[in-house]
Every structure is written in C-alpha cells, then in structure tokens.
Coordinates of C-alpha atoms in Angstrom, one line a residue:
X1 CA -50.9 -32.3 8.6
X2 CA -48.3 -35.2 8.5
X3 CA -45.0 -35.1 10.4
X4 CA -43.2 -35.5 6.7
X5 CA -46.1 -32.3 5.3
X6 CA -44.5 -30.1 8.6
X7 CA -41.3 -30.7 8.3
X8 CA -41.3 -30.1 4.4
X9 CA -42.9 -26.8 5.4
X10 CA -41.2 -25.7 8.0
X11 CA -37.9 -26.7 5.9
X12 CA -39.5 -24.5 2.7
X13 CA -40.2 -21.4 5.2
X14 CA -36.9 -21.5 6.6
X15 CA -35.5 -21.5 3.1
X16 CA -37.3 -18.6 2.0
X17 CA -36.9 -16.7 5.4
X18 CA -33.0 -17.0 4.7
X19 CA -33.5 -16.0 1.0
X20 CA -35.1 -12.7 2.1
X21 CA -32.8 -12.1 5.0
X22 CA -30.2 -12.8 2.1
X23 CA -31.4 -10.3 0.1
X24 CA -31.8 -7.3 1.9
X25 CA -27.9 -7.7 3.1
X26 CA -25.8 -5.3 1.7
X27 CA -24.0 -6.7 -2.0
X28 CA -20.6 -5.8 -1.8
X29 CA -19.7 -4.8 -5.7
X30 CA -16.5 -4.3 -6.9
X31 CA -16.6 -1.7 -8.7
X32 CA -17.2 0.2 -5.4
X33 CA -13.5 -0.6 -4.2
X34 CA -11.2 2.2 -4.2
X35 CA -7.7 1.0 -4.9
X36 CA -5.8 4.5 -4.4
X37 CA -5.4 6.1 -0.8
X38 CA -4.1 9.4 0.5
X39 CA -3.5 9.4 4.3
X40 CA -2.0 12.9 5.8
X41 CA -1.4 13.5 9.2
X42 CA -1.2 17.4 10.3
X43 CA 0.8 18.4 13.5
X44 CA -0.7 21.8 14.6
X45 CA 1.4 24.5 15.3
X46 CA -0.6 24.9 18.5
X47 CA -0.9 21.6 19.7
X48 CA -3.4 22.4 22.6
X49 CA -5.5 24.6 21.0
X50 CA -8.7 22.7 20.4
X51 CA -10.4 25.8 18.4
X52 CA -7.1 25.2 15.5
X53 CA -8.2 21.6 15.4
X54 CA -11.5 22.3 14.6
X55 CA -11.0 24.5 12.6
X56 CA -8.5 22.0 10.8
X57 CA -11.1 19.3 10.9
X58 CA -14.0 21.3 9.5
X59 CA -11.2 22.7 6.2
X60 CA -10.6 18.3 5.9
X61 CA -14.5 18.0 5.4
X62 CA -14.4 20.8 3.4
X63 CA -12.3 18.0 0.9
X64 CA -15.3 15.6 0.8
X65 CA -16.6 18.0 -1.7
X66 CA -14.3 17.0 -4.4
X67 CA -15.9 14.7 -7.3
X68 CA -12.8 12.3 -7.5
X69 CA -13.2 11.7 -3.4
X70 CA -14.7 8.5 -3.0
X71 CA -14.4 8.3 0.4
X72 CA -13.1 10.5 3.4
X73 CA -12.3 10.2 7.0
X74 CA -11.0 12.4 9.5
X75 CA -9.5 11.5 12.4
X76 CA -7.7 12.4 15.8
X77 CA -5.4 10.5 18.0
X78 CA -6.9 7.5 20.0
X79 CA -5.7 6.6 23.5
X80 CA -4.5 3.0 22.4
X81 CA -2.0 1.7 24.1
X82 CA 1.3 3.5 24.4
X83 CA 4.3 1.3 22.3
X84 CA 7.4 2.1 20.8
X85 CA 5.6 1.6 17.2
X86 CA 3.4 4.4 17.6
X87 CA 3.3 7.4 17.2
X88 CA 0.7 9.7 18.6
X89 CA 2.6 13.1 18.2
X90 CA 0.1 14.3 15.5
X91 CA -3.1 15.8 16.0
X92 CA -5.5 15.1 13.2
X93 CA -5.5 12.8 10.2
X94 CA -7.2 12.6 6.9
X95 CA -8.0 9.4 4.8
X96 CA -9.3 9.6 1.8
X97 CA -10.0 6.7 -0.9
X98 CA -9.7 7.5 -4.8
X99 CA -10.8 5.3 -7.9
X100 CA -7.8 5.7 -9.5
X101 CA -4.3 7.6 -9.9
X102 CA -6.2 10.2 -12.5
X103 CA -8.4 10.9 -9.2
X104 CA -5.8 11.4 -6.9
X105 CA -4.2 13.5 -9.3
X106 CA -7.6 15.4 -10.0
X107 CA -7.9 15.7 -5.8
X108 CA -4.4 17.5 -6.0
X109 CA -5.3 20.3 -8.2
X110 CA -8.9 21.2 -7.7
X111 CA -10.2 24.6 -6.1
X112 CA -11.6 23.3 -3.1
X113 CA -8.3 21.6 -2.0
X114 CA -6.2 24.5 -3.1
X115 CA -8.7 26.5 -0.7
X116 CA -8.5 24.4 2.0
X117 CA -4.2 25.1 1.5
X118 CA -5.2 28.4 1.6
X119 CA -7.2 28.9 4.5
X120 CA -5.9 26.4 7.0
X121 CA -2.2 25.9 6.4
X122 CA -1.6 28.5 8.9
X123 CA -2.5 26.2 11.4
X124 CA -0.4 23.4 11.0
X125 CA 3.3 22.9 11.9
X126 CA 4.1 20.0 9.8
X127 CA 2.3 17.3 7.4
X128 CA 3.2 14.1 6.4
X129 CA 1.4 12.5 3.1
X130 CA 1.4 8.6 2.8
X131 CA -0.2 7.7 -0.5
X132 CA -0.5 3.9 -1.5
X133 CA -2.5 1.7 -4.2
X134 CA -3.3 -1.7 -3.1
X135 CA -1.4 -4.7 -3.6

C-alpha cells in the first residue's frame, strides 16, 4: 500500500470512527427542555431529627409520581462554603421541572401532592416556594 493509499485510509477510518462515536452521543432535543420550575425549601420543625427528614424526603419522591412532573430532585444542605449569601438554615429542598404553566398548575392540585400535604406537613416548620419560567 502507497503512503498516499494509507493515509487516505487511515483519514476514511478516523472519519467514520468519529461518525459512530458521534452517534451514539446523547442528542439533546428541545422539546425535552422544561421551561417551568418549582423549587421549595422545607425547614423541619425538628431540625436534628434525621428520621423527620427522611420521612420528608421519601413524601418529596412520592411527587415524582405526578404525570405533569418532568423532572424531580431532592436535595439537602451541602457543606459549601460558609458566606453571607447563603443560606443553609433549611433542611431539604425539592426541584421539580414542568413543560408548562398548565403542568405546574396540574402538579398543584393532583391527589398525590395533596397526600403528600397531608401526610408530611406535620413535619415541617416553614416552606418557602420559588417558582420561575426561563428567560
């Protein structure tokens, strides 16, 4: 094989390598963007109790069950550093990502989230609700 016959190879399999790599990567598709977000932070009215966060944590999940919830994450408090522009006095956080404002609205009023009201609002001492739709 000729130096030009290798190189046009080895060019042509390198091509096609990056073509399949290509391919099997994740296509990002926008219809899979979810515009509308709900983030609540709870503040337990037993703040070192780790058996009421759980049990908070596990009635959050409970949320993912609702068709209109695109996406949900829980979260607690991370030991980032302290600053003046945070604040760490909650205990546990949900996120949740909605297609639109008729979702959201949906999210408000279904069983399953008037459950979770139901069965874990007991535990918590305060809640603050930031809802936004992007920019």
């Amino acid at each position: 094989m000729s130096n030009t016959t290798r190189r046009k190879f080895i060019g042509t399999a390198a091509i096609l390598t990056a073509a399949t790599a290509a391919s099997a990567l994740p296509v990002t598709n926008m219809e899979t963007k979810y515009p509308v977000v709900h983030h609540v932070f709870f503040w337990l009215k037993n703040p070192g109790s780790a058996e009421d966060r759980a049990k908070l944590i596990a009635g959050v999940k409970t949320l993912s069950k609702i068709e209109t919830v695109h996406e949900l994450r829980v979260g607690v408090v991370a030991s980032t550093e302290k600053r003046e522009v945070v604040d760490n006095s909650w205990a546990v956080s949900e996120l949740i990502f909605f297609k639109d404002l008729e979702g959201q609205a949906t999210y408000q009023n279904h069983p399953i989230h008037l459950e979770f009201i139901k069965n874990c609002s007991h535990l918590w001492e305060k809640v603050i609700v930031y809802d936004a739709v992007e920019a």
